[in-house]
Tab-separated table of C-alpha atoms and ligand atoms in Angstrom:
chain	number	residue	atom	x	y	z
L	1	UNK	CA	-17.397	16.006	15.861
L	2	UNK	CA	-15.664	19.389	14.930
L	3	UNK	CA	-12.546	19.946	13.554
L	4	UNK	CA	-12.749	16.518	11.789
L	5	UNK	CA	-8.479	16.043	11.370
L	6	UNK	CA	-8.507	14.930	7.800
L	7	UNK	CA	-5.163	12.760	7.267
L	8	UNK	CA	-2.298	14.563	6.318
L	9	UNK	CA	-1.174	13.946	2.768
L	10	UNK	CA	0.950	11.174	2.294
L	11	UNK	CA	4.425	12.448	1.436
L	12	UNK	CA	4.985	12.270	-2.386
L	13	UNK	CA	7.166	9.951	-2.853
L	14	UNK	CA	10.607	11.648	-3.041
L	15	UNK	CA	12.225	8.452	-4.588
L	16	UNK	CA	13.594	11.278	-7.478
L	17	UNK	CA	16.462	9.124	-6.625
L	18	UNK	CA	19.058	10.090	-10.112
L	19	UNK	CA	19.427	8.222	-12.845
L	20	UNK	CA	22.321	5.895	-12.215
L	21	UNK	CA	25.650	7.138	-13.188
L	22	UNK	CA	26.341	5.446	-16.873
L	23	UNK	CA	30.521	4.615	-17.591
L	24	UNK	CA	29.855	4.422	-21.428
L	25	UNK	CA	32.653	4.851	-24.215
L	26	UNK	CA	35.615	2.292	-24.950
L	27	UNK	CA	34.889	0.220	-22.589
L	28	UNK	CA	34.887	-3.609	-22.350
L	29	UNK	CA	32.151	-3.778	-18.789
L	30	UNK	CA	30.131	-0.036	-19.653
L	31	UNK	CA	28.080	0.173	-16.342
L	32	UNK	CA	25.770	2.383	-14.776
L	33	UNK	CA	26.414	2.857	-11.062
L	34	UNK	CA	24.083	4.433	-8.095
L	35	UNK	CA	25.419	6.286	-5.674
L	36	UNK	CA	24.891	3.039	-3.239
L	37	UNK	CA	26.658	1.397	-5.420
L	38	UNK	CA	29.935	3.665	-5.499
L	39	UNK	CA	29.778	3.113	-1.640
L	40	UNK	CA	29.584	-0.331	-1.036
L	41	UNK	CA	31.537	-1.731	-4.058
L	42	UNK	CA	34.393	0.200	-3.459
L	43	UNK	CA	37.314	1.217	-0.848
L	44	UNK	CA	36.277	4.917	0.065
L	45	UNK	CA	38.856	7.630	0.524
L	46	UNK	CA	38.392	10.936	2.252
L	47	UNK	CA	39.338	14.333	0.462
L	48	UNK	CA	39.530	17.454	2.931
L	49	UNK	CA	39.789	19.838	-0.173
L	50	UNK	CA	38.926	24.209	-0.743
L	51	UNK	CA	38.867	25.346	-3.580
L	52	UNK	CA	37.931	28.797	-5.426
L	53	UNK	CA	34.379	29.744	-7.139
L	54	UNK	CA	34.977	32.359	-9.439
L	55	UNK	CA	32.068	33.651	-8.428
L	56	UNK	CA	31.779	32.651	-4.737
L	57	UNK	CA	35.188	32.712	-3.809
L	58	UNK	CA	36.704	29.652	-1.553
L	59	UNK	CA	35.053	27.161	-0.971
L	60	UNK	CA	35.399	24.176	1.801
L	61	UNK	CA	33.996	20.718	1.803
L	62	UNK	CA	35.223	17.214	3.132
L	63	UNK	CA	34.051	14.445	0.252
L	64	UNK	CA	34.371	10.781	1.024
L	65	UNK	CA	34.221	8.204	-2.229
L	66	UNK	CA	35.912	5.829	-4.003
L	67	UNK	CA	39.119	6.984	-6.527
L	68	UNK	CA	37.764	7.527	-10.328
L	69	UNK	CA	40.528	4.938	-10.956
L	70	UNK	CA	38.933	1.817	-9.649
L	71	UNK	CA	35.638	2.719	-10.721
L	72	UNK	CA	36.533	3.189	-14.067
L	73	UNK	CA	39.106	0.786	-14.217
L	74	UNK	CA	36.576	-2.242	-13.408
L	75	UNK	CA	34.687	-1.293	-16.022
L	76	UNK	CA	37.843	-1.837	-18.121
L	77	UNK	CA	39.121	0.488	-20.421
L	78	UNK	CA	40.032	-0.953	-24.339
L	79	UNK	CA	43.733	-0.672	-23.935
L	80	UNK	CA	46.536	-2.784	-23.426
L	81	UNK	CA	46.265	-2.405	-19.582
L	82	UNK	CA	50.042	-3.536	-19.439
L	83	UNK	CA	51.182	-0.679	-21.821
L	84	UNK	CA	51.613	3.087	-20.118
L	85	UNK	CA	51.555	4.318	-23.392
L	86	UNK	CA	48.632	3.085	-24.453
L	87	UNK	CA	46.885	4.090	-21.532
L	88	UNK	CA	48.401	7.426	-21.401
L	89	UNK	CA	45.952	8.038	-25.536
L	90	UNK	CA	42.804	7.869	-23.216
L	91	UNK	CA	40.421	10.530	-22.365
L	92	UNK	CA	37.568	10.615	-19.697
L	93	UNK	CA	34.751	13.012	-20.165
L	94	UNK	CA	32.332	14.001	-17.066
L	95	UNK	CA	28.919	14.911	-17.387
L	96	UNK	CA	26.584	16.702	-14.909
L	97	UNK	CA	22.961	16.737	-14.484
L	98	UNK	CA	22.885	20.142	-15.848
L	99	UNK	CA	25.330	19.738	-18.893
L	100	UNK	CA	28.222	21.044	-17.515
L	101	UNK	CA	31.133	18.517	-18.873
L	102	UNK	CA	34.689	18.783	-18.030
L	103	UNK	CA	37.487	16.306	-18.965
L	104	UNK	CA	40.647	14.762	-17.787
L	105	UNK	CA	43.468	12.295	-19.336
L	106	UNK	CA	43.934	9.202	-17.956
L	107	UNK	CA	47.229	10.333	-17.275
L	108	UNK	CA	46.081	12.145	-14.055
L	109	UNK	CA	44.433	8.836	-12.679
L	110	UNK	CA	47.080	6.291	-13.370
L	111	UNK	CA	49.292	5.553	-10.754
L	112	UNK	CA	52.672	5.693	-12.940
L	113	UNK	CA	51.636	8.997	-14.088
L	114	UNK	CA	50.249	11.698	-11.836
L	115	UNK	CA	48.843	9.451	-9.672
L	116	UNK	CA	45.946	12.281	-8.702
L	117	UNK	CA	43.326	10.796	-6.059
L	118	UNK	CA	40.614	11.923	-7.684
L	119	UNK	CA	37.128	11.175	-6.316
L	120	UNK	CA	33.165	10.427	-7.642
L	121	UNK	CA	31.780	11.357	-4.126
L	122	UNK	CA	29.122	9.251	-2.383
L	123	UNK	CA	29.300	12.021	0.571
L	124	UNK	CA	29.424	15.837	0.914
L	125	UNK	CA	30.365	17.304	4.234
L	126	UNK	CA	29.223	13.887	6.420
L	127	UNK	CA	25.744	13.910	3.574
L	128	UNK	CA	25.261	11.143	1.315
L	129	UNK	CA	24.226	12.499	-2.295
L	130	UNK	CA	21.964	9.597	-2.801
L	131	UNK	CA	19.369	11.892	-4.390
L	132	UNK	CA	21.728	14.458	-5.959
L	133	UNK	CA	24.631	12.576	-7.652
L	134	UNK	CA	28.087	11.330	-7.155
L	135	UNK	CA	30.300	14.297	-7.439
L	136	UNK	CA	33.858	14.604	-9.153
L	137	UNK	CA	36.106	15.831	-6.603
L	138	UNK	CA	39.914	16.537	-8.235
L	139	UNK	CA	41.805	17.612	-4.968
L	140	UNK	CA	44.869	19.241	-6.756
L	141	UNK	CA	42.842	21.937	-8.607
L	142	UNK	CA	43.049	25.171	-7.276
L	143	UNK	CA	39.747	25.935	-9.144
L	144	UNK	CA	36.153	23.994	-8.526
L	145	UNK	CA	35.205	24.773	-12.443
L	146	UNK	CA	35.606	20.332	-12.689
L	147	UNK	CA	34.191	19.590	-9.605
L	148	UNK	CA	31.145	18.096	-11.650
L	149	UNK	CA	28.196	17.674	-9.765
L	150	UNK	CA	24.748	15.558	-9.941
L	151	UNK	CA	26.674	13.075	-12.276
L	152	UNK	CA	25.291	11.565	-15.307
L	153	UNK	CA	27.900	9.423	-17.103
L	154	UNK	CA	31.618	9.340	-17.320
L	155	UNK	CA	32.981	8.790	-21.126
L	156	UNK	CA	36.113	6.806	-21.451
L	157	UNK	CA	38.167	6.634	-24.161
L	158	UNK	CA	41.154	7.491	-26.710
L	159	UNK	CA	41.806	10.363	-27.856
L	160	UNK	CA	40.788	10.826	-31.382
L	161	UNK	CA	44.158	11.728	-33.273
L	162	UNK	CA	43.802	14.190	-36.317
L	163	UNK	CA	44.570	12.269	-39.306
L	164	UNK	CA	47.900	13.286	-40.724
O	201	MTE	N1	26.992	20.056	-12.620
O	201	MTE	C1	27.729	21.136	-12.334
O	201	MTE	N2	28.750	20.999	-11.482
O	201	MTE	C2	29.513	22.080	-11.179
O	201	MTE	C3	29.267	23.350	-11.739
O	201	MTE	C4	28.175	23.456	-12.637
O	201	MTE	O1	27.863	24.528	-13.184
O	201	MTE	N3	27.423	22.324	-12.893
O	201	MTE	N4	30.056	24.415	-11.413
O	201	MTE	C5	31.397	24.133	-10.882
O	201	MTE	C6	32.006	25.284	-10.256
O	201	MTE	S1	32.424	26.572	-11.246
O	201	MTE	C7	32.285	25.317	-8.896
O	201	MTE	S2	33.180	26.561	-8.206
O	201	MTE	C8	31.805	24.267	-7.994
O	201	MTE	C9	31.006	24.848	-6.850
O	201	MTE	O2	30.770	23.844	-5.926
O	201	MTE	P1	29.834	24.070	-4.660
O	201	MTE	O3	28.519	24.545	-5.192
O	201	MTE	O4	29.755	22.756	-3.986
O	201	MTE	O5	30.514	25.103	-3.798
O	201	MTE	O6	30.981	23.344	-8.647
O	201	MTE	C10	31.410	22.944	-9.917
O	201	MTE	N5	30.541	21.888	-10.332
O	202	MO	MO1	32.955	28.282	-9.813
């Protein structure tokens, strides 16, 4: 018999799903989250946002996730939860999968202060990012510069003082 079909290759397996997202820092639960798990253990808000690429001008995407806020605040943050101005000494620092790192006070999360409804994306334009990363997604920024993709950890925590 000619033409014997040999059996196409098995697909490599393309489980490159990413390294979990770690919450590490001043933190009393540190976690480290997948993508599924940002989905299912969390309310999920839409975001219909543009903003402008320096390089690649405007830029338009609809991102579905849950808020920073409850992510981070299950994972409980070492301050007097009751105090504002405790919470308004702390510090998050994002990480992406190629270095890039960005960072934002807590003061932009909290509710009592800016209140912004700021996103770690399970979805990109109706696309899960199972196998690329949550994504930051900070809806009042005019600029994408901290819209952090292929996430690696989130850092949480105060804001060391200088020493005076
Ligand atoms: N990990 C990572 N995320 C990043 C960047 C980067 O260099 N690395 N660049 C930012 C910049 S400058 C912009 S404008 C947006 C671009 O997002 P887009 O590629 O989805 O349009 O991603 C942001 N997120
Ligand atoms: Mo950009």
């Amino acid at each position: 018999m000619s033409g014997i079909s040999s059996p196409s290759r098995p697909a490599r397996a393309v489980s490159v799903a990413p390294k979990p997202l770690v919450l590490t820092g001043e933190l009393i639960r540190p976690a480290a989250l997948t993508v599924a798990d940002l989905r299912t253990r969390w309310g999920q808000r839409r975001a219909e946002v543009v903003f402008e690429c320096a390089k690649r001008g405007p830029q338009r995407h609809t991102f579905e996730g849950p808020l920073l806020r409850d992510v981070v605040g299950d994972a409980r943050p070492s301050f007097d939860a009751t105090r504002r101005k405790d919470r308004s000494r702390f510090l998050l620092a994002v990480t992406g999968g190629d270095g890039h790192r960005t960072v934002l006070s807590w003061a932009e999360i909290d509710a009592d202060f800016a209140d912004s409804p700021i996103l770690l994306a399970t979805a990109m334009d109706g696309r899960g990012l199972d196998l690329s990363g949550s994504q930051l997604v900070v809806p009042s920024d005019r600029c994408g510069a901290r819209y952090i993709s292929a996430i690696t950890s989130v850092w949480v925590g105060a804001c060391a003082f200088p020493q005076t």
